[in-house]
Amino acid sequence: MNEITSCSQPLVYFNQSGIIKSHAQYGMMNYTSNLYCEYIIKAPMNYKIIIHIEEVDLEETNSCIFDYLLITDEYYTNVYTYCGHQVKASHSIEMNTSQVYIIFGTDDANHGHGFLLKYETVENEALKSNNFYSCGLTFQLNEDVEYNNNKIESRIIGGELSRPGQWPWMVSVRENNQFRCGASLISSQWLLTAAHCFPKDVNLNNWTVHIGDFYLDWIDSEEVLMNISSIFIHPNYHLRKLYDYDYALIKTTLPIQYTSKRLPICILNSTLMNIDELDHCYVAGWGSSEDSPISNELRHLYIPLLNLTVCNQTEAYQGKLTETMICAGYIRGGKDSCQGDSGSPLMCQLHNTTDHVWYQIGIVSFGKSCAAAGTPGIYSNLTFVNNWISSIIQSYE
């Protein structure tokens, strides 16, 4: 087993088993003041994590508000908090998740010995048989849900007001705090958006991303502002080729803590990309038309997928669409994604399933005009870049 003995930065642990100590001098001297240590244990999908608590010796308080040890899953659905001398003998916590977060905090007085944990990862047959997912889960949309039915013609055209947390992977991308594009959270430190959202020479110091965003004009309860570490534009992207390969990946400077309103969306495997296999496709965003301001609230729109050949036969596109694109919307017009929705996800559920998992299949890219007849929206098709996304994340993780 390997030991984690430093808490100068969040530590991610991938080993099958390990030891986590409160501090490097555990067993020799008490821990120090004003610590905030984060440990993340990551196991393969369909694995569970078992935490063996060997010792907890921290400052005693009624609600563990001064010195504390917190153990939780990635969604904060199961939270275990310890302080004082609550653990008299070794006991275990079984977490049915592939990620566990451990947080250790101290104040400036009354320090104890600290804590000693051991962990192991074990394949979880229950999760495996139930086709467990750690992404794409949110509120289920259905016809019984009441929405604001005031049709708008200047944002997501013909769309409806979303609920806070309804699309927990939605991200607003901003330059000098001015909204520029939407994006989607696909893992704890990676976002997916459109390449055309960024100028050729990007000054990363001027750009931020807001994860868990809903209202653009104030900070929401679980909204997190992150700086950008890197932006990766697909190498085949060229603006002159009608937004072909309009894909970009954003890496944040720090990992994003998952909550019920900050969760990643699943990326659809390329072998499943068949229009007949997809149901309930939606696009969400803060977009506008040319003569109206950006929508302050997040909105969404049900949007049907269209045959690319049919769209290529319209006067608007005249055969210029490529296989890296998805055509979706209403040929008759009236409803559409629009300017400002760029970079936002096109997301669907799989046909004849009951798991309610959302998959991103596309990215809002461009359109001839907003909601006009014969000009449905065009989205970048993710099935052509699954390998590129994986290779970038693996290379720069």
XYZ file of N, CA and C in Angstrom, residues 41-49 96-99 121-129 131-135:
81
model
N -10.311 9.487 -4.216
C -10.032 8.104 -4.602
C -10.858 7.794 -5.837
N -10.199 7.375 -6.906
C -10.884 7.054 -8.152
C -10.701 5.580 -8.475
N -11.817 4.913 -8.683
C -11.803 3.503 -9.062
C -12.398 3.362 -10.458
N -12.172 2.241 -11.117
C -12.800 2.026 -12.428
C -14.322 2.002 -12.310
N -14.992 2.292 -13.435
C -16.446 2.188 -13.464
C -16.862 0.782 -13.041
N -18.002 0.703 -12.340
C -18.546 -0.560 -11.840
C -17.746 -1.116 -10.664
N -16.938 -0.273 -10.033
C -16.241 -0.658 -8.812
C -16.822 0.132 -7.640
N -16.706 -0.429 -6.449
C -17.054 0.289 -5.235
C -15.792 0.491 -4.409
N -15.855 1.412 -3.467
C -14.697 1.752 -2.645
C -15.046 1.498 -1.183
N -20.835 2.751 -2.625
C -21.208 2.182 -3.923
C -21.044 3.215 -5.034
N -19.832 3.652 -5.211
C -19.508 4.656 -6.214
C -18.061 4.470 -6.623
N -17.710 4.983 -7.785
C -16.335 4.834 -8.268
C -15.452 6.021 -7.889
N -15.989 6.990 -7.150
C -15.192 8.118 -6.666
C -15.592 8.454 -5.231
N -10.469 -0.963 -3.470
C -11.500 -0.910 -4.506
C -11.856 -2.332 -4.909
N -13.162 -2.569 -5.037
C -13.666 -3.915 -5.319
C -14.716 -3.821 -6.413
N -14.696 -4.746 -7.356
C -15.704 -4.737 -8.412
C -17.086 -4.898 -7.799
N -18.007 -4.068 -8.236
C -19.356 -4.039 -7.680
C -20.316 -4.707 -8.648
N -20.668 -5.933 -8.376
C -21.540 -6.684 -9.280
C -22.927 -6.066 -9.365
N -23.379 -5.448 -8.276
C -24.710 -4.826 -8.305
C -24.740 -3.675 -9.293
N -23.694 -2.842 -9.257
C -23.648 -1.729 -10.202
C -23.482 -2.227 -11.618
N -22.705 -3.275 -11.782
C -22.459 -3.821 -13.110
C -23.739 -4.361 -13.719
N -24.530 -5.086 -12.947
C -25.748 -5.688 -13.478
C -26.840 -4.662 -13.715
N -26.336 -1.656 -14.844
C -25.904 -0.701 -15.871
C -25.743 0.696 -15.273
N -24.966 0.766 -14.204
C -24.799 1.999 -13.445
C -24.059 3.066 -14.254
N -24.492 4.309 -14.108
C -23.846 5.434 -14.774
C -23.442 6.470 -13.735
N -22.320 7.131 -13.970
C -21.908 8.219 -13.087
C -22.019 9.561 -13.795
N -22.645 9.600 -14.948
C -22.794 10.847 -15.691
C -24.200 10.891 -16.284
